[in-house]
GROMACS .gro file of C-alpha atoms in nm:
model
  323
    1MET     CA    1   0.013  -0.001   0.007
    2LYS     CA    2   0.094   0.315   0.017
    3LYS     CA    3   0.320   0.553   0.206
    4LEU     CA    4   0.305   0.857   0.344
    5MET     CA    5   0.652   0.946   0.317
    6LYS     CA    6   0.905   1.228   0.524
    7ASN     CA    7   0.977   1.462   0.359
    8ASN     CA    8   1.195   1.775   0.423
    9LEU     CA    9   0.950   2.040   0.551
   10SER     CA   10   1.018   2.283   0.765
   11THR     CA   11   0.829   2.232   1.106
   12THR     CA   12   0.553   1.986   1.274
   13ALA     CA   13   0.369   2.019   0.876
   14ILE     CA   14   0.609   1.647   0.810
   15ALA     CA   15   0.361   1.508   1.091
   16LEU     CA   16  -0.008   1.751   0.961
   17LEU     CA   17  -0.045   1.645   0.593
   18LEU     CA   18  -0.423   1.729   0.469
   19LEU     CA   19  -0.506   1.506   0.096
   20CYS     CA   20  -0.666   1.756  -0.085
   21VAL     CA   21  -0.923   1.718  -0.309
   22ALA     CA   22  -1.001   1.919  -0.627
   23ASP     CA   23  -1.235   2.208  -0.577
   24LEU     CA   24  -1.661   2.050  -0.714
   25PRO     CA   25  -1.762   2.187  -1.009
   26GLY     CA   26  -2.102   2.267  -0.975
   27ARG     CA   27  -2.392   2.577  -1.073
   28SER     CA   28  -2.334   2.915  -0.969
   29GLU     CA   29  -2.443   2.952  -0.556
   30MET     CA   30  -2.665   3.269  -0.763
   31GLN     CA   31  -2.931   3.046  -0.842
   32TYR     CA   32  -2.937   2.970  -0.399
   33ALA     CA   33  -3.199   3.208  -0.212
   34GLY     CA   34  -3.055   3.457   0.072
   35ILE     CA   35  -2.837   3.791   0.106
   36ALA     CA   36  -2.774   3.908  -0.190
   37PRO     CA   37  -2.383   3.953  -0.253
   38ASN     CA   38  -2.255   4.230  -0.171
   39PRO     CA   39  -1.867   4.250  -0.278
   40ALA     CA   40  -1.810   4.565  -0.038
   41ALA     CA   41  -1.899   4.344   0.250
   42ALA     CA   42  -1.673   4.097   0.116
   43VAL     CA   43  -1.376   4.319   0.131
   44GLN     CA   44  -1.093   4.161   0.336
   45THR     CA   45  -0.794   4.444   0.405
   46ILE     CA   46  -0.686   4.203   0.726
   47ILE     CA   47  -0.368   4.083   0.580
   48ASP     CA   48  -0.342   3.871   0.972
   49LYS     CA   49  -0.660   3.733   1.102
   50ARG     CA   50  -0.474   3.555   1.400
   51PRO     CA   51  -0.735   3.543   1.718
   52VAL     CA   52  -0.654   3.817   1.892
   53LEU     CA   53  -0.514   3.663   2.261
   54HIS     CA   54  -0.651   3.852   2.556
   55ALA     CA   55  -0.480   3.768   2.893
   56ASP     CA   56  -0.720   3.713   3.107
   57GLY     CA   57  -0.918   3.447   2.801
   58ILE     CA   58  -0.955   3.084   2.628
   59LYS     CA   59  -0.653   2.910   2.628
   60PHE     CA   60  -0.601   2.945   2.237
   61GLY     CA   61  -0.390   2.639   2.011
   62ALA     CA   62  -0.339   2.590   1.709
   63TYR     CA   63  -0.313   2.327   1.367
   64ASP     CA   64  -0.047   2.520   1.157
   65PRO     CA   65   0.138   2.281   0.886
   66HIS     CA   66   0.221   2.653   0.814
   67GLY     CA   67   0.429   2.710   1.046
   68ASP     CA   68   0.250   3.046   1.084
   69PHE     CA   69   0.209   3.002   1.462
   70GLY     CA   70   0.578   2.848   1.475
   71ALA     CA   71   0.739   3.170   1.690
   72GLN     CA   72   0.417   3.251   1.861
   73PRO     CA   73   0.390   3.252   2.282
   74ASN     CA   74   0.146   3.193   2.405
   75VAL     CA   75   0.011   2.937   2.258
   76ALA     CA   76  -0.057   2.594   2.448
   77THR     CA   77  -0.152   2.299   2.166
   78GLU     CA   78   0.008   2.197   1.812
   79ALA     CA   79  -0.327   2.005   1.659
   80LEU     CA   80  -0.207   1.722   1.385
   81PHE     CA   81  -0.430   1.495   1.200
   82LEU     CA   82  -0.278   1.156   1.171
   83PRO     CA   83  -0.478   0.899   0.929
   84TRP     CA   84  -0.470   0.521   1.056
   85GLU     CA   85  -0.327   0.348   0.792
   86ASP     CA   86  -0.096   0.504   0.499
   87VAL     CA   87   0.142   0.730   0.662
   88ASP     CA   88   0.512   0.686   0.833
   89LEU     CA   89   0.436   0.660   1.256
   90GLU     CA   90   0.809   0.835   1.272
   91THR     CA   91   0.660   1.242   1.185
   92LEU     CA   92   0.538   1.189   1.584
   93ARG     CA   93   0.809   1.207   1.704
   94VAL     CA   94   0.920   1.499   1.502
   95ALA     CA   95   0.567   1.672   1.551
   96ASP     CA   96   0.585   1.605   1.991
   97ALA     CA   97   0.939   1.749   1.914
   98TYR     CA   98   0.853   2.132   1.804
   99ALA     CA   99   0.528   2.086   2.076
  100LEU     CA  100   0.803   2.007   2.303
  101ALA     CA  101   1.062   2.302   2.238
  102ARG     CA  102   0.778   2.540   2.252
  103GLY     CA  103   0.616   2.394   2.567
  104ARG     CA  104   0.314   2.248   2.355
  105ASN     CA  105   0.012   2.007   2.437
  106LEU     CA  106  -0.073   1.750   2.089
  107LEU     CA  107  -0.336   1.710   2.035
  108ILE     CA  108  -0.380   1.384   1.793
  109THR     CA  109  -0.679   1.368   1.542
  110VAL     CA  110  -0.661   1.013   1.450
  111GLU     CA  111  -0.893   0.938   1.106
  112PRO     CA  112  -1.051   0.584   1.106
  113TRP     CA  113  -0.902   0.602   0.698
  114SER     CA  114  -0.626   0.652   0.461
  115TRP     CA  115  -0.599   0.965   0.284
  116ASP     CA  116  -0.533   0.811  -0.044
  117VAL     CA  117  -0.898   0.838  -0.133
  118ASP     CA  118  -0.801   0.522  -0.439
  119TRP     CA  119  -0.766   0.328  -0.086
  120ARG     CA  120  -1.112   0.397   0.131
  121LEU     CA  121  -1.351   0.144   0.228
  122THR     CA  122  -1.698   0.251   0.186
  123SER     CA  123  -1.843   0.363   0.551
  124ALA     CA  124  -2.037   0.001   0.575
  125GLU     CA  125  -1.646  -0.218   0.526
  126LEU     CA  126  -1.468   0.046   0.713
  127ARG     CA  127  -1.712  -0.004   1.039
  128ALA     CA  128  -1.722  -0.411   0.982
  129LYS     CA  129  -1.371  -0.412   1.032
  130VAL     CA  130  -1.373  -0.215   1.305
  131LEU     CA  131  -1.621  -0.346   1.530
  132ARG     CA  132  -1.465  -0.659   1.440
  133GLY     CA  133  -1.087  -0.579   1.504
  134ASP     CA  134  -0.928  -0.562   1.227
  135TYR     CA  135  -0.821  -0.207   1.266
  136ASP     CA  136  -0.705  -0.274   1.639
  137VAL     CA  137  -0.361  -0.357   1.585
  138ASN     CA  138  -0.301   0.020   1.365
  139MET     CA  139  -0.454   0.173   1.680
  140ARG     CA  140  -0.219  -0.037   1.909
  141SER     CA  141   0.102   0.108   1.660
  142ILE     CA  142  -0.074   0.492   1.723
  143ALA     CA  143  -0.111   0.481   2.070
  144HIS     CA  144   0.229   0.279   2.179
  145MET     CA  145   0.403   0.577   1.953
  146ILE     CA  146   0.189   0.776   2.161
  147SER     CA  147   0.337   0.646   2.555
  148GLU     CA  148   0.655   0.709   2.403
  149LEU     CA  149   0.601   1.124   2.281
  150LYS     CA  150   0.728   1.401   2.559
  151SER     CA  151   0.481   1.624   2.493
  152PRO     CA  152   0.117   1.601   2.713
  153VAL     CA  153  -0.123   1.442   2.423
  154ILE     CA  154  -0.487   1.431   2.364
  155VAL     CA  155  -0.623   1.171   2.163
  156ARG     CA  156  -0.946   1.257   1.960
  157TRP     CA  157  -1.014   0.990   1.750
  158GLY     CA  158  -1.390   0.979   1.451
  159GLN     CA  159  -1.423   1.342   1.489
  160GLU     CA  160  -1.768   1.469   1.420
  161MET     CA  161  -1.902   1.126   1.414
  162GLU     CA  162  -2.321   1.312   1.435
  163ASP     CA  163  -2.225   1.446   0.994
  164LYS     CA  164  -2.509   1.338   0.763
  165SER     CA  165  -2.331   1.579   0.528
  166GLY     CA  166  -2.121   1.230   0.414
  167ARG     CA  167  -1.795   1.415   0.440
  168PHE     CA  168  -1.612   1.096   0.696
  169SER     CA  169  -1.621   0.731   0.639
  170TRP     CA  170  -1.690   0.655   1.020
  171SER     CA  171  -2.023   0.950   1.000
  172GLY     CA  172  -2.369   0.850   1.038
  173TRP     CA  173  -2.310   0.500   1.198
  174SER     CA  174  -2.613   0.389   1.387
  175PRO     CA  175  -2.526   0.548   1.764
  176GLN     CA  176  -2.463   0.144   1.964
  177ASP     CA  177  -2.206   0.103   1.626
  178TYR     CA  178  -2.001   0.475   1.707
  179ILE     CA  179  -1.989   0.435   2.084
  180THR     CA  180  -1.886   0.060   2.075
  181ALA     CA  181  -1.616   0.167   1.781
  182TYR     CA  182  -1.532   0.430   2.044
  183LYS     CA  183  -1.414   0.242   2.318
  184ARG     CA  184  -1.261  -0.020   2.177
  185MET     CA  185  -1.031   0.295   2.066
  186MET     CA  186  -1.006   0.460   2.340
  187ASP     CA  187  -0.960   0.139   2.526
  188ILE     CA  188  -0.632   0.082   2.292
  189VAL     CA  189  -0.503   0.435   2.392
  190ARG     CA  190  -0.518   0.346   2.802
  191GLN     CA  191  -0.371   0.032   2.787
  192GLU     CA  192  -0.081   0.162   2.585
  193ALA     CA  193  -0.034   0.502   2.686
  194PRO     CA  194  -0.189   0.558   3.027
  195GLY     CA  195  -0.281   0.883   3.104
  196THR     CA  196  -0.276   1.005   2.753
  197GLU     CA  197  -0.643   1.224   2.777
  198ILE     CA  198  -0.925   1.130   2.571
  199MET     CA  199  -1.152   1.383   2.381
  200TRP     CA  200  -1.476   1.351   2.244
  201SER     CA  201  -1.572   1.581   1.959
  202PRO     CA  202  -1.892   1.591   1.790
  203LYS     CA  203  -1.959   1.882   1.515
  204GLY     CA  204  -2.222   2.023   1.732
  205GLU     CA  205  -2.557   1.910   1.524
  206PRO     CA  206  -2.888   1.796   1.749
  207GLY     CA  207  -2.900   1.425   1.709
  208LEU     CA  208  -2.532   1.412   1.881
  209GLU     CA  209  -2.609   1.323   2.217
  210ALA     CA  210  -2.704   0.975   2.103
  211TYR     CA  211  -2.351   0.949   2.041
  212TYR     CA  212  -2.211   1.006   2.394
  213PRO     CA  213  -2.013   0.728   2.500
  214GLY     CA  214  -2.039   0.774   2.885
  215ASP     CA  215  -1.806   1.003   3.113
  216ASP     CA  216  -1.606   0.740   3.171
  217TYR     CA  217  -1.472   0.753   2.822
  218VAL     CA  218  -1.456   1.142   2.816
  219ASP     CA  219  -1.157   1.353   2.949
  220LEU     CA  220  -1.252   1.666   2.662
  221VAL     CA  221  -1.484   1.725   2.462
  222GLY     CA  222  -1.440   1.906   2.129
  223LEU     CA  223  -1.629   2.089   1.897
  224SER     CA  224  -1.594   2.243   1.583
  225VAL     CA  225  -1.693   2.564   1.472
  226PHE     CA  226  -1.653   2.770   1.102
  227GLY     CA  227  -1.749   3.115   1.008
  228LEU     CA  228  -1.787   3.095   0.707
  229GLN     CA  229  -1.959   3.493   0.533
  230ARG     CA  230  -2.179   3.416   0.218
  231TYR     CA  231  -2.292   3.047   0.355
  232ASP     CA  232  -2.401   3.219   0.657
  233GLU     CA  233  -2.572   3.485   0.412
  234ILE     CA  234  -2.686   3.153   0.230
  235ALA     CA  235  -2.844   2.945   0.471
  236TYR     CA  236  -2.911   3.147   0.812
  237LYS     CA  237  -2.954   3.492   0.592
  238GLU     CA  238  -2.753   3.692   0.851
  239HIS     CA  239  -2.382   3.736   0.967
  240ARG     CA  240  -2.317   3.463   1.244
  241THR     CA  241  -2.095   3.565   1.505
  242PHE     CA  242  -1.885   3.293   1.707
  243SER     CA  243  -2.117   3.354   1.920
  244GLU     CA  244  -2.376   3.260   1.712
  245ALA     CA  245  -2.168   2.980   1.593
  246LEU     CA  246  -2.071   2.819   1.903
  247LYS     CA  247  -2.448   2.836   2.091
  248GLN     CA  248  -2.640   2.515   1.888
  249GLY     CA  249  -2.326   2.249   1.972
  250TYR     CA  250  -2.213   2.474   2.352
  251ASP     CA  251  -2.559   2.408   2.465
  252LEU     CA  252  -2.623   2.015   2.379
  253VAL     CA  253  -2.330   1.911   2.563
  254ALA     CA  254  -2.280   2.178   2.819
  255GLY     CA  255  -2.488   1.921   3.068
  256TYR     CA  256  -2.167   1.667   3.066
  257GLY     CA  257  -1.984   1.900   3.297
  258LYS     CA  258  -1.687   1.824   3.097
  259PRO     CA  259  -1.396   2.082   2.999
  260ILE     CA  260  -1.532   2.167   2.647
  261TRP     CA  261  -1.289   2.303   2.399
  262VAL     CA  262  -1.346   2.459   1.992
  263ALA     CA  263  -1.109   2.185   1.877
  264GLU     CA  264  -1.143   2.306   1.510
  265LEU     CA  265  -1.159   2.674   1.436
  266GLY     CA  266  -1.143   2.856   1.072
  267TYR     CA  267  -1.352   3.227   0.993
  268GLU     CA  268  -1.271   3.354   0.689
  269GLY     CA  269  -1.516   3.675   0.415
  270GLY     CA  270  -1.476   4.106   0.447
  271ASP     CA  271  -1.354   4.248   0.773
  272ALA     CA  272  -1.688   4.301   0.896
  273TYR     CA  273  -1.773   3.966   0.980
  274ILE     CA  274  -1.383   3.831   1.078
  275ARG     CA  275  -1.272   4.122   1.320
  276PRO     CA  276  -1.526   4.013   1.564
  277TRP     CA  277  -1.474   3.618   1.507
  278ILE     CA  278  -1.053   3.778   1.545
  279GLU     CA  279  -1.131   3.990   1.869
  280THR     CA  280  -1.385   3.701   2.079
  281ALA     CA  281  -1.264   3.358   1.986
  282THR     CA  282  -1.042   3.325   2.286
  283LEU     CA  283  -1.293   3.609   2.564
  284LYS     CA  284  -1.387   3.398   2.821
  285GLN     CA  285  -1.788   3.463   2.800
  286SER     CA  286  -2.096   3.436   3.063
  287ALA     CA  287  -2.249   3.232   2.831
  288PHE     CA  288  -1.987   2.939   2.786
  289PRO     CA  289  -1.850   2.883   3.136
  290ASN     CA  290  -1.639   2.545   3.042
  291LEU     CA  291  -1.531   2.638   2.727
  292GLN     CA  292  -1.140   2.632   2.786
  293GLU     CA  293  -0.995   2.639   2.488
  294VAL     CA  294  -0.972   2.675   2.111
  295VAL     CA  295  -0.780   2.551   1.827
  296TYR     CA  296  -0.727   2.708   1.511
  297PHE     CA  297  -0.701   2.511   1.192
  298ASN     CA  298  -0.448   2.704   0.976
  299ASP     CA  299  -0.511   2.611   0.646
  300ARG     CA  300  -0.710   2.521   0.346
  301ASP     CA  301  -0.998   2.331   0.352
  302VAL     CA  302  -0.989   1.931   0.287
  303HIS     CA  303  -1.385   1.954   0.144
  304ALA     CA  304  -1.585   2.144  -0.054
  305TRP     CA  305  -1.890   2.323   0.112
  306PRO     CA  306  -2.235   2.355   0.017
  307PHE     CA  307  -2.348   2.550  -0.224
  308ASP     CA  308  -2.102   2.567  -0.376
  309LEU     CA  309  -1.858   2.687  -0.226
  310GLY     CA  310  -1.544   2.501  -0.290
  311ARG     CA  311  -1.308   2.484  -0.017
  312PRO     CA  312  -1.288   2.751   0.190
  313ASP     CA  313  -0.925   2.930   0.294
  314TRP     CA  314  -0.915   2.977   0.640
  315ARG     CA  315  -0.559   3.036   0.631
  316VAL     CA  316  -0.499   3.336   0.894
  317VAL     CA  317  -0.194   3.444   0.625
  318GLU     CA  318  -0.280   3.495   0.251
  319ASN     CA  319  -0.229   3.140   0.107
  320LEU     CA  320  -0.114   3.198  -0.259
  321GLY     CA  321  -0.039   2.941  -0.354
  322SER     CA  322  -0.414   2.781  -0.344
  323ASN     CA  323  -0.556   3.047  -0.534
   0.00000   0.00000   0.00000
């Protein structure tokens, strides 16, 4: 099978590779009724849209394959994404050294598939093999490597499981099948790497409660919060703030009494749209007392968004290579 080999990359990008997919062709978004496109409102002159870090605010972390946060202090967590096949696990040592040198935790999102679309199983095939134990060895190898790392590690497995868009092969499984699979994987992590924290990470959609594995299998809850100006105009007929985008998911998980993170954060749009996100993403708010950290997804989205909006570029500085 194909392997993701180490390249001469400058930072944790060695271990943070994402498989990019081409923009999907589609019809003009003009067919979707909502707020009519306003070019003036979409003008972005802000050249660096990283969140403001408040001295007494929420902790901040980043998935940062381009190294834009490499020299920034007060970054608590270095996030990375890892498929559980077709990967060189030695790259985790590189990520560990990078995080350790900067005094950061590691948040490792383990995605239970291959990033090579030619090798991916159908959702049903993947579910059957996971529940049968065929992938135990993959998870055990990852967990064993984690046990040898020096940085504090949080493992996030099979994120956004309640999402029905078809984005992930493991999303949309029956709740009981997902919970069984999640517990099986987390048991392996606890056996091989005791002391590792585990994150249960729904997208934040209604129905997520059916996938909750129980308090014993959750140290942290992670949510996904993204703000795309044109999507808001079409889907919600208004521009949403960070707080408005977070509220639904937060309210659905707050009752578990667990520390809550925004495990993936991104925003894109004109100055008037993104400025409130920049200023409030790490601001402590009384409405979200359990929110402990937000982690910025500093790259272009891997998947195309609805309404023919393509793949938004969440990167905090302009990425000329994505144009």
